[in-house]
Amino acid sequence: MVQTIIEAEGLSKRYGETQALAGIDLSVPAGTILGVLGPNGAGKSTAVRILTTLARPTGGWARVAGHDVVTEAGEVRRRIGVTAQDATLDEALSGRQNLRMIAELSGLRRADGASRATELLDRFELAHAADRPVRGYSGGMRRRLDLAASLVANPPVLFLDEPTTGLDPTSRARMWEVIRELVERGTTLLLTTQYLEEADALADRIVVIDHGRIIANGAPSELKAAVGGTRLEVTLTGPHDGAVGALAPLVAGLVDVSSDGRQLRAAVPAGSGVATAVIRALDAVGAVVDDVAVHPPSLDDVFFALTGADSPAAGRQAAGAGPVAPPRLPSQASGTGPAATPDAVPAAHSDHLHGAL
Amino acid sequence: MSQLAPPLGAPVSPADSFGGPARVAPGSRALRDVIVLTRRNLVHVAREPLQLSDVLIQPVLFTLLFVYVIGGGVSVAGGSYKEFAVAGLLTLNLTTAAIGTAVGITTDLKTGAIDRFRALPIWRAAVLVGRSLSDLLAAALCMTMVVLTGLAIGWRPHASVLEFVAALAIPLLFAYALSWATACLGLVSDGPESAQGIGLVILFPVAFVSNAMVPTAGMPAFVRAIAEWNPVSAVTAATRDLLGNPNPSALSDAWPMQHPVAAALLWSVAILAVAAPLAVRLYRRRTTD
């Protein structure tokens, strides 16, 4: 039987008038990664703070490694490693001093703490900066040191709150490698992220949180299947008034138009010849096409299908009534994610055309 | 990075209470936590020596200012102002430097350092005790600076070694108690700046409405009454007595001025007895959300 390492029921947290967490249930089996996905302020960090004993829930309960986070907080703390969203490293201390301090506070003997620190500094490629104050570290170095700090006592359960936010693609790819390796060793991991590709790449299961509630829960593939359909993305040379109308007969549901009027996105029925039909229809109304992509739904699409009602409607047109999908998250729009991303589209699934037509 | 790296460690079983290397016995854990956190604060000081300006520079500055600028206009029965002033400068500097504890705690709250400590299996009060001990060392440094400056300008103690040690131990104990009081202030304030601001507004009058820098005899009756019951006066009078320096307060009828050593000890213990448990409670409240 697989042990459940993190479990929660009806977990909620109210700060005065604000309901930060409105009753979430979690169940994370040993040796797996749960990705907690959501926009800023969705309640991800609140959930992590409760599960790591830093905050008390105002409702519901949670157990980590078999211990209640409120009544057995000390037991929980012995078994977890935490990397907070803002690296809580000691700026004035060197990387080595930080790790040794955490090691000793975690109960390791002094000599063991020293050798553990050296081992982790090597492991995270920080040996060259080991004795310099953290103040001078780069963002990537801080994150690595922060992760190293949470691993000092070799905890069976790890909480990583947005471990790659603000990292450049190379640093992010390295972080992903480390995370995968940890799980191979049997560590159970809860990871929050705003990056859909990250949850997709790393997590065994994903919960999507918005406004303190879980709005979706499943394996990445299940979530994508739930959205259904195939996604169409068109880039025009310039905005065109007839474009949305020309696409309407070809798409299922709404056409989402970017604020500059050049990007159009929609769900299309799966089938052959979609790209050709799209180009012909747009050509017929005189819209000049720079790029057409047809691909299976990504987690972006899942996310927007679930939370689209929140999107700013300004500058958008819809082919039908109802909510309009918001723009893509900057993380993906920038296209600089690591190459390991499974939903970095092209590959065999997509029907991708380039060039002026 | 996996290819060049040693393994992260033996795989851990989630049911295992203590993965990883052997750990120290739980009995000595609280002490260990305190030592580790005290050392951490001292590394901070070593890395940012400017933090020490109020215990390194201010004592020298105040000593020179009071002795050479203000002291000329103050007459002290039974001795020179210089002889009179040094014990007062000890108490004055230690009193105002006590605000460092409030600033240190609020800084740690602000930077998230305390969050990191809280997610570790440590003795909860260790953060406060560690801070109080590192600040005690800072206070000792402050005291050393006053003594050295005093000696340099010609002040001399007229005491046995034992009396001299006691003369320094009493203000140090008082400073330790005060730092727990300012810890309470830090734990209810918004941040380091406001803690410092409010703290100095409170501590400056406490330090100055006393016999520390001028004899109380010249004060209006009600101010003198306050000054003579002020713990700063008791500590200063005790130090003067033990150092064999002029102590005009001995002429006062107020009980603390007649029994300055007892009064100084009582005040310090009383402040500590109230402030330390209160600080622990406030810390608990502040770090529970």
XYZ file of C-alpha atoms in Angstrom:
646
model
C 0.000 0.000 0.000
C 1.293 3.416 -0.856
C 1.527 5.749 2.084
C -0.150 9.133 1.911
C 2.443 11.653 3.008
C 0.559 14.899 2.724
C -3.141 14.900 3.347
C -5.578 17.677 4.057
C -9.297 18.034 4.308
C -11.327 21.205 4.225
C -8.183 23.217 4.911
C -9.087 26.870 5.133
C -7.530 30.079 6.315
C -9.114 33.426 6.946
C -7.106 36.589 7.549
C -9.640 39.074 8.891
C -12.015 39.646 6.025
C -9.913 37.801 3.496
C -10.553 34.142 2.850
C -7.087 33.128 1.688
C -7.918 29.441 1.561
C -11.516 28.306 1.264
C -11.405 24.601 2.045
C -8.985 22.456 0.083
C -8.452 18.698 0.150
C -5.089 17.202 -0.693
C -3.706 13.702 -0.850
C -0.109 13.162 -1.918
C 1.264 9.597 -2.040
C 4.853 8.905 -0.987
C 7.490 9.555 -3.609
C 5.374 11.708 -5.884
C 5.252 15.355 -6.825
C 2.118 17.369 -6.400
C 2.110 20.543 -8.437
C 0.013 23.341 -6.988
C -0.737 25.740 -9.740
C -2.352 29.111 -9.550
C -1.943 32.814 -10.167
C -0.492 35.210 -7.585
C -2.720 35.473 -4.546
C -4.610 32.267 -5.302
C -3.749 30.776 -1.920
C -0.768 28.611 -2.855
C 1.618 30.118 -0.345
C -1.014 30.094 2.381
C -1.463 26.367 1.829
C 2.291 25.846 2.039
C 2.545 27.957 5.199
C -0.111 25.836 6.886
C 1.395 22.543 5.761
C 4.831 23.634 7.001
C 3.454 24.709 10.423
C 4.094 28.412 9.852
C 0.410 29.282 9.876
C -2.560 27.733 11.634
C -5.586 26.784 9.612
C -8.857 28.397 10.617
C -10.708 25.328 9.396
C -10.074 21.747 8.373
C -6.996 19.669 9.162
C -3.762 18.548 7.552
C -1.281 15.798 8.264
C 2.264 15.650 6.962
C 4.248 12.419 7.248
C 1.564 11.134 9.567
C 1.541 14.076 11.977
C -1.003 16.799 12.476
C 0.407 20.176 11.455
C -1.191 21.953 14.422
C -1.061 19.538 17.340
C 2.195 17.828 16.333
C 3.981 20.730 14.683
C 7.334 19.733 16.178
C 7.101 16.248 14.693
C 6.187 17.711 11.325
C 9.147 20.111 11.435
C 11.531 17.226 11.977
C 10.398 15.648 8.725
C 10.077 18.503 6.289
C 12.282 20.758 4.256
C 10.942 24.117 3.185
C 11.994 26.500 0.481
C 9.947 29.637 0.845
C 8.950 31.863 -2.000
C 11.288 34.617 -0.944
C 14.542 32.928 -0.196
C 14.926 33.237 3.577
C 18.659 32.862 3.548
C 20.818 34.865 5.843
C 22.314 37.580 3.699
C 25.213 38.362 5.970
C 26.279 34.750 6.352
C 28.200 32.823 3.730
C 26.574 29.937 1.906
C 28.497 27.510 4.076
C 27.572 29.308 7.288
C 23.914 29.246 6.274
C 23.962 25.514 5.661
C 25.906 24.738 8.809
C 23.560 26.845 10.877
C 20.496 25.074 9.464
C 22.223 21.731 9.949
C 22.920 22.408 13.590
C 19.448 23.807 14.188
C 18.078 20.662 12.562
C 19.916 18.650 15.175
C 22.931 17.424 13.235
C 26.192 17.183 15.090
C 28.610 19.968 14.336
C 31.026 17.825 12.338
C 28.186 16.165 10.437
C 26.723 19.572 9.669
C 30.044 20.746 8.301
C 30.483 17.759 6.010
C 26.847 17.899 4.922
C 27.295 21.577 4.042
C 30.366 20.823 1.946
C 28.586 17.974 0.198
C 25.568 20.125 -0.671
C 27.670 23.089 -1.786
C 29.481 20.798 -4.206
C 26.263 19.198 -5.297
C 24.648 22.529 -6.092
C 27.731 23.992 -7.732
C 28.203 26.594 -5.063
C 31.615 25.470 -3.850
C 33.323 28.430 -5.519
C 31.165 30.881 -3.569
C 30.830 28.837 -0.405
C 32.596 31.294 1.858
C 31.274 34.517 0.392
C 28.285 36.289 1.974
C 24.982 35.358 0.345
C 24.404 39.059 -0.279
C 26.592 38.785 -3.372
C 24.870 35.692 -4.797
C 22.886 35.748 -8.027
C 19.216 34.799 -8.065
C 19.985 31.323 -9.322
C 22.648 30.780 -6.678
C 20.282 31.883 -3.939
C 17.609 29.487 -5.089
C 20.071 26.644 -5.210
C 21.368 27.470 -1.773
C 17.828 27.764 -0.480
C 17.011 24.338 -1.872
C 20.256 22.963 -0.449
C 19.264 24.411 2.933
C 15.955 22.590 2.841
C 17.792 19.333 2.080
C 20.329 19.612 4.884
C 18.528 17.249 7.250
C 17.571 14.877 4.445
C 13.842 15.325 4.988
C 11.393 12.831 3.496
C 8.968 15.607 2.586
C 9.848 18.792 0.755
C 7.822 21.924 0.158
C 9.038 24.180 -2.580
C 7.133 27.428 -2.939
C 7.712 28.722 -6.461
C 11.257 27.363 -6.628
C 11.994 28.738 -10.073
C 10.185 32.076 -10.053
C 12.553 34.707 -11.376
C 15.154 32.235 -12.589
C 16.686 32.313 -16.030
C 15.988 29.284 -18.257
C 19.329 27.608 -17.561
C 18.958 27.900 -13.806
C 15.416 26.650 -14.071
C 16.454 23.598 -16.044
C 19.066 22.801 -13.390
C 16.502 23.164 -10.655
C 14.201 20.792 -12.494
C 16.974 18.225 -12.686
C 17.562 18.406 -8.968
C 13.872 18.109 -8.237
C 13.506 15.039 -10.436
C 16.475 13.439 -8.764
C 15.016 14.039 -5.337
C 11.841 12.265 -6.263
C 13.824 9.343 -7.657
C 15.313 8.989 -4.195
C 11.853 8.685 -2.693
C 11.289 12.232 -1.471
C 7.704 13.394 -1.534
C 7.392 16.851 -2.905
C 4.815 19.591 -2.999
C 5.695 22.301 -5.449
C 3.828 25.500 -6.127
C 4.302 27.306 -9.361
C 2.844 29.914 -11.623
C 4.471 28.188 -14.567
C 2.179 25.770 -16.289
C 5.005 24.153 -18.161
C 6.775 23.519 -14.879
C 3.826 21.719 -13.317
C 3.389 19.772 -16.535
C 7.055 18.804 -16.680
C 7.509 17.811 -13.049
C 4.280 16.924 -11.336
C 2.573 13.553 -11.122
C -0.626 15.284 -10.200
C -1.678 18.872 -10.359
C -4.176 20.863 -8.384
C -5.164 24.213 -9.771
C -6.012 26.758 -7.086
C -7.850 29.987 -7.662
C -9.439 32.241 -5.042
C -8.503 29.757 -2.325
C -10.304 26.816 -3.900
C -9.209 23.851 -5.932
C -10.773 24.305 -9.331
C -9.134 21.316 -11.000
C -7.291 18.237 -9.852
C -5.709 15.477 -11.863
C -2.753 14.202 -13.800
C -1.443 16.716 -16.344
C -2.777 14.550 -19.177
C -6.228 14.343 -17.580
C -6.412 18.077 -17.226
C -5.476 18.597 -20.818
C -8.001 15.993 -21.942
C -10.666 17.750 -19.919
C -10.273 20.900 -21.937
C -10.564 18.856 -25.100
C -10.194 19.929 -28.661
C -7.167 21.131 -30.509
C -5.823 24.625 -30.159
C -5.359 27.025 -33.007
C -3.052 30.013 -32.837
C -2.815 32.500 -35.657
C -0.495 35.465 -35.934
C -1.468 38.179 -38.389
C 0.865 40.738 -39.896
C -1.462 43.405 -38.545
C -4.870 43.607 -36.894
C -7.775 42.875 -39.213
C -11.462 43.564 -38.549
C -12.693 40.632 -40.622
C -10.402 38.021 -39.088
C -12.616 36.932 -36.185
C -15.631 36.623 -38.468
C -13.645 34.591 -40.977
C -12.540 32.141 -38.296
C -15.925 31.811 -36.590
C -17.239 28.973 -38.815
C -14.034 26.975 -38.312
C -13.625 27.140 -34.539
C -15.411 25.695 -31.538
C -16.424 28.457 -29.175
C -14.653 31.765 -28.804
C -11.840 33.472 -30.610
C -9.471 35.201 -28.256
C -7.757 38.241 -29.720
C -4.616 39.732 -28.226
C -4.552 43.387 -27.310
C -2.509 44.298 -30.384
C -5.052 42.469 -32.566
C -2.403 40.280 -34.181
C -2.758 37.049 -32.200
C -5.905 34.972 -32.440
C -6.477 31.841 -30.380
C -9.332 29.371 -30.373
C -10.285 25.749 -29.952
C -10.819 23.925 -33.215
C -12.328 20.505 -33.899
C -9.624 17.901 -34.398
C -9.246 16.865 -37.993
C -7.126 17.267 -41.041
C -6.800 20.384 -43.083
C -7.561 22.846 -40.293
C -4.524 24.988 -40.983
C -5.250 25.106 -44.698
C -8.881 26.053 -44.087
C -7.827 28.778 -41.656
C -5.360 30.299 -44.082
C -7.862 30.220 -46.921
C -10.595 31.807 -44.820
C -8.286 34.571 -43.623
C -6.875 35.125 -47.102
C -10.426 35.458 -48.412
C -11.087 38.468 -46.142
C -7.681 39.979 -46.917
C -5.982 39.214 -43.584
C -2.249 38.529 -43.993
C -1.041 35.575 -41.948
C 2.458 35.379 -40.453
C 2.092 32.147 -38.550
C -0.429 29.373 -37.908
C -0.047 26.716 -35.233
C -2.380 23.843 -34.430
C -1.501 21.772 -31.373
C -2.974 19.745 -28.506
C -4.079 21.832 -25.521
C -1.309 22.888 -23.155
C -1.741 23.547 -19.482
C -2.069 27.206 -20.359
C -5.226 26.303 -22.155
C -6.408 24.248 -19.209
C -5.702 27.099 -16.878
C -7.461 29.663 -18.960
C -10.407 27.411 -19.588
C -10.784 27.139 -15.818
C -10.108 30.690 -14.713
C -10.889 32.609 -17.881
C -13.794 34.397 -16.250
C -11.286 36.566 -14.400
C -9.575 37.853 -17.449
C -9.466 41.498 -18.373
C -11.858 41.820 -21.276
C -10.318 45.000 -22.622
C -9.219 44.871 -26.221
C -10.844 41.512 -26.903
C -13.545 40.325 -29.177
C -15.475 37.116 -28.939
C -17.181 35.173 -31.656
C -19.964 34.252 -29.223
C -21.377 35.206 -25.855
C -19.675 34.405 -22.570
C -16.258 34.896 -21.043
C -13.234 35.695 -23.080
C -9.970 33.883 -22.560
C -7.188 36.040 -21.147
C -3.767 36.328 -22.722
C -1.127 33.700 -22.190
C 1.060 33.903 -19.164
C 4.206 35.892 -19.827
C 6.293 32.885 -18.859
C 5.199 31.097 -21.954
C 4.552 33.981 -24.233
C 8.225 34.827 -23.949
C 9.049 31.411 -25.315
C 12.229 31.152 -23.276
C 11.320 28.101 -21.213
C 13.758 25.205 -21.118
C 13.659 22.871 -24.045
C 12.570 20.007 -21.810
C 9.025 21.359 -21.740
C 6.703 18.617 -22.949
C 4.173 21.098 -24.221
C 6.768 23.119 -26.061
C 4.587 22.450 -28.990
C 6.048 21.658 -32.415
C 7.028 17.940 -32.458
C 4.850 15.350 -34.124
C 1.492 16.565 -32.904
C 1.402 19.908 -34.501
C 0.681 21.128 -37.869
C 2.876 24.173 -38.069
C 3.163 26.505 -41.012
C 5.508 29.422 -41.353
C 6.022 32.201 -43.772
C 4.014 34.744 -45.630
C 1.222 33.292 -47.686
C 24.739 18.613 -12.703
C 23.954 15.034 -11.743
C 27.007 13.540 -13.394
C 29.577 15.387 -11.338
C 27.767 15.225 -8.064
C 28.105 12.938 -5.101
C 24.802 11.367 -4.090
C 22.434 13.536 -2.107
C 22.395 11.009 0.679
C 20.804 7.705 1.447
C 17.179 7.451 0.365
C 14.899 8.232 3.233
C 11.859 6.426 4.393
C 8.978 8.772 5.175
C 8.140 6.733 8.252
C 11.646 7.222 9.586
C 11.638 9.864 12.268
C 15.216 10.929 11.756
C 16.618 10.522 8.297
C 20.196 11.458 7.692
C 23.216 11.624 9.964
C 23.195 11.091 13.692
C 21.810 13.888 15.798
C 22.599 15.304 19.194
C 20.669 14.236 22.263
C 17.431 16.205 22.677
C 18.351 17.258 26.230
C 21.096 19.594 25.057
C 19.126 20.824 22.064
C 17.800 24.019 23.593
C 21.270 25.099 24.647
C 22.667 24.165 21.250
C 19.955 26.175 19.476
C 20.773 29.194 21.633
C 24.506 28.899 20.962
C 23.996 28.503 17.212
C 21.697 31.511 17.015
C 23.926 33.649 19.213
C 26.881 32.824 17.002
C 24.837 33.687 13.946
C 24.092 37.145 15.363
C 27.775 37.658 16.098
C 28.691 36.788 12.519
C 26.229 39.479 11.454
C 28.000 41.992 13.633
C 31.393 40.921 12.323
C 30.175 41.305 8.752
C 28.549 44.662 9.362
C 30.664 46.424 11.956
C 28.699 49.625 11.393
C 25.932 48.012 13.419
C 28.250 48.533 16.326
C 28.418 52.311 16.016
C 26.112 52.721 18.992
C 28.327 50.562 21.169
C 31.695 51.597 19.730
C 31.488 55.204 18.625
C 28.641 56.602 20.663
C 30.269 55.744 24.023
C 33.445 57.575 23.066
C 31.513 60.502 21.674
C 29.227 60.825 24.692
C 32.106 60.523 27.109
C 34.040 63.303 25.415
C 30.964 65.503 24.961
C 29.813 65.243 28.535
C 33.182 65.551 30.160
C 34.581 68.370 28.010
C 31.498 70.261 26.823
C 28.736 69.883 29.377
C 30.716 68.894 32.463
C 32.443 72.243 32.739
C 29.198 73.809 33.958
C 28.312 71.102 36.458
C 29.741 71.065 39.924
C 29.868 67.807 41.785
C 30.213 67.639 45.549
C 33.182 65.524 46.589
C 35.043 65.261 43.324
C 35.487 66.269 39.704
C 32.825 65.923 37.015
C 35.079 63.489 35.213
C 35.175 61.194 38.246
C 31.413 61.518 38.568
C 30.521 61.127 34.912
C 32.024 57.782 33.899
C 29.624 55.581 35.890
C 26.747 57.631 34.497
C 28.094 57.246 30.984
C 28.197 53.486 31.466
C 24.519 53.395 32.364
C 23.515 55.999 29.800
C 25.190 54.229 26.888
C 23.997 50.799 27.939
C 20.450 52.079 28.306
C 20.255 53.640 24.867
C 22.144 50.745 23.233
C 19.517 48.331 24.558
C 17.354 49.370 21.625
C 19.616 47.170 19.498
C 17.659 44.121 20.645
C 14.402 45.541 19.326
C 16.039 46.454 16.041
C 17.639 43.020 15.676
C 14.408 41.152 16.273
C 12.316 43.306 13.971
C 14.962 42.968 11.268
C 14.844 39.192 11.534
C 11.064 39.245 11.398
C 11.162 41.457 8.337
C 13.708 39.477 6.357
C 11.971 36.151 6.872
C 14.901 34.745 8.843
C 12.560 33.919 11.698
C 10.249 32.039 9.329
C 13.150 29.854 8.353
C 13.980 29.200 12.010
C 10.361 28.446 12.819
C 10.110 25.699 10.226
C 13.050 23.987 11.954
C 12.660 21.755 14.983
C 14.225 24.247 17.409
C 13.381 25.476 20.880
C 11.049 28.304 20.173
C 12.481 30.843 22.594
C 15.999 30.186 21.283
C 15.654 33.038 18.793
C 14.997 35.492 21.624
C 17.543 34.075 24.031
C 20.196 34.012 21.305
C 19.468 37.639 20.499
C 19.635 38.671 24.154
C 23.008 36.954 24.563
C 24.604 38.449 21.470
C 23.350 41.846 22.615
C 24.814 41.192 26.038
C 28.193 40.791 24.369
C 27.599 44.037 22.499
C 26.782 45.681 25.837
C 30.039 44.376 27.272
C 31.852 45.912 24.335
C 30.042 49.202 24.905
C 31.095 49.098 28.547
C 34.698 48.417 27.602
C 34.687 51.446 25.310
C 33.418 53.727 28.092
C 35.975 52.370 30.546
C 38.834 52.753 28.072
C 37.786 56.260 27.085
C 37.428 57.138 30.754
C 40.885 55.825 31.564
C 42.317 57.681 28.595
C 40.981 61.022 29.804
C 42.150 60.522 33.360
C 39.236 58.904 35.196
C 40.273 56.308 37.771
C 38.341 53.730 39.776
C 39.209 53.558 43.470
C 38.114 50.009 44.098
C 39.299 46.487 44.750
C 39.192 44.006 41.853
C 36.058 42.476 43.307
C 34.365 45.861 43.627
C 35.431 46.766 40.113
C 33.952 43.557 38.696
C 30.736 44.101 40.646
C 30.633 47.721 39.466
C 30.586 46.506 35.866
C 28.350 43.479 36.457
C 25.504 45.564 37.840
C 25.011 47.808 34.784
C 25.511 44.784 32.547
C 22.735 42.889 34.299
C 20.543 45.965 33.960
C 21.354 46.178 30.243
C 20.447 42.522 29.829
C 17.084 43.069 31.515
C 16.448 46.162 29.395
C 17.181 44.299 26.199
C 14.321 41.911 27.024
C 12.111 44.939 27.541
C 13.053 46.376 24.157
C 12.529 42.911 22.651
C 8.889 43.281 23.723
C 8.792 46.646 22.012
C 10.285 45.172 18.842
C 7.744 42.387 18.830
C 4.831 44.824 18.850
C 6.285 47.310 16.350
C 5.959 47.387 12.580
C 9.597 47.300 11.631
C 13.167 48.159 12.594
C 12.743 51.881 11.937
C 9.664 52.336 14.071
C 11.133 50.142 16.813
C 14.204 52.339 16.907
C 12.192 55.550 16.782
C 9.755 54.626 19.534
C 12.464 52.957 21.569
C 14.671 56.019 21.690
C 11.726 58.261 22.557
C 11.182 56.044 25.586
C 14.802 55.317 26.491
C 16.248 58.803 26.220
C 14.067 60.288 28.984
C 14.619 57.167 31.070
C 18.360 57.576 30.642
C 18.445 61.324 31.287
C 15.857 61.875 34.012
C 18.307 60.309 36.405
C 21.474 60.991 38.329
C 23.551 59.630 35.443
C 24.884 62.874 34.003
C 23.986 65.541 36.568
C 23.387 65.400 40.323
C 19.682 65.260 41.140
C 19.972 67.905 43.838
C 19.462 70.710 41.344
C 16.293 69.265 39.836
C 12.772 70.485 40.648
C 11.251 68.399 43.443
C 8.952 66.208 41.347
C 11.582 65.574 38.666
C 14.032 64.690 41.410
C 11.544 62.227 42.898
C 11.192 60.517 39.534
C 14.935 60.535 39.004
C 15.671 59.023 42.395
C 13.306 56.117 41.797
C 14.469 55.644 38.224
C 16.279 52.294 37.880
C 18.971 54.078 35.869
C 19.778 56.155 38.962
C 19.975 53.101 41.190
C 22.328 51.364 38.780
C 24.455 54.495 38.400
C 24.638 55.139 42.140
C 25.562 51.509 42.795
C 28.316 51.689 40.195
C 29.660 54.960 41.603
C 29.735 53.526 45.101
C 31.509 50.381 44.016
C 34.013 52.291 41.885
C 34.745 54.683 44.718
C 33.729 57.647 42.566
C 31.777 60.647 43.907
C 28.110 59.761 44.438
C 26.104 62.836 45.494
C 22.907 60.741 45.469
C 24.055 59.156 48.719
C 22.791 62.341 50.401
C 19.255 61.670 49.193
C 16.709 60.128 51.557
C 15.018 58.073 48.820
C 15.297 54.349 49.589
C 16.951 53.384 46.285
C 19.612 56.050 46.790
C 20.318 54.774 50.284
C 20.520 51.153 49.063
C 21.648 51.522 45.464
C 23.104 48.023 45.008
C 19.988 46.329 46.321
C 17.760 48.671 44.335
C 19.718 48.115 41.125
C 19.535 44.345 41.520
C 15.840 44.416 42.413
C 15.004 46.618 39.467
C 16.970 44.443 37.043
C 15.460 41.204 38.295
C 11.971 42.710 38.263
C 12.320 43.988 34.700
C 13.694 40.629 33.590
C 10.959 38.704 35.390
C 8.269 40.701 33.619
C 9.856 41.318 30.225
C 11.298 37.878 29.440
C 8.061 35.876 29.755
C 6.187 38.698 28.068
C 8.619 38.705 25.155
C 8.212 34.951 24.744
C 4.448 35.367 24.681
C 4.581 38.260 22.252
C 6.960 36.302 20.049
C 4.605 33.365 20.061
C 1.726 35.608 19.121
C 3.678 37.501 16.498
C 4.865 34.327 14.799
C 1.534 32.523 14.846
C -0.728 33.359 11.979
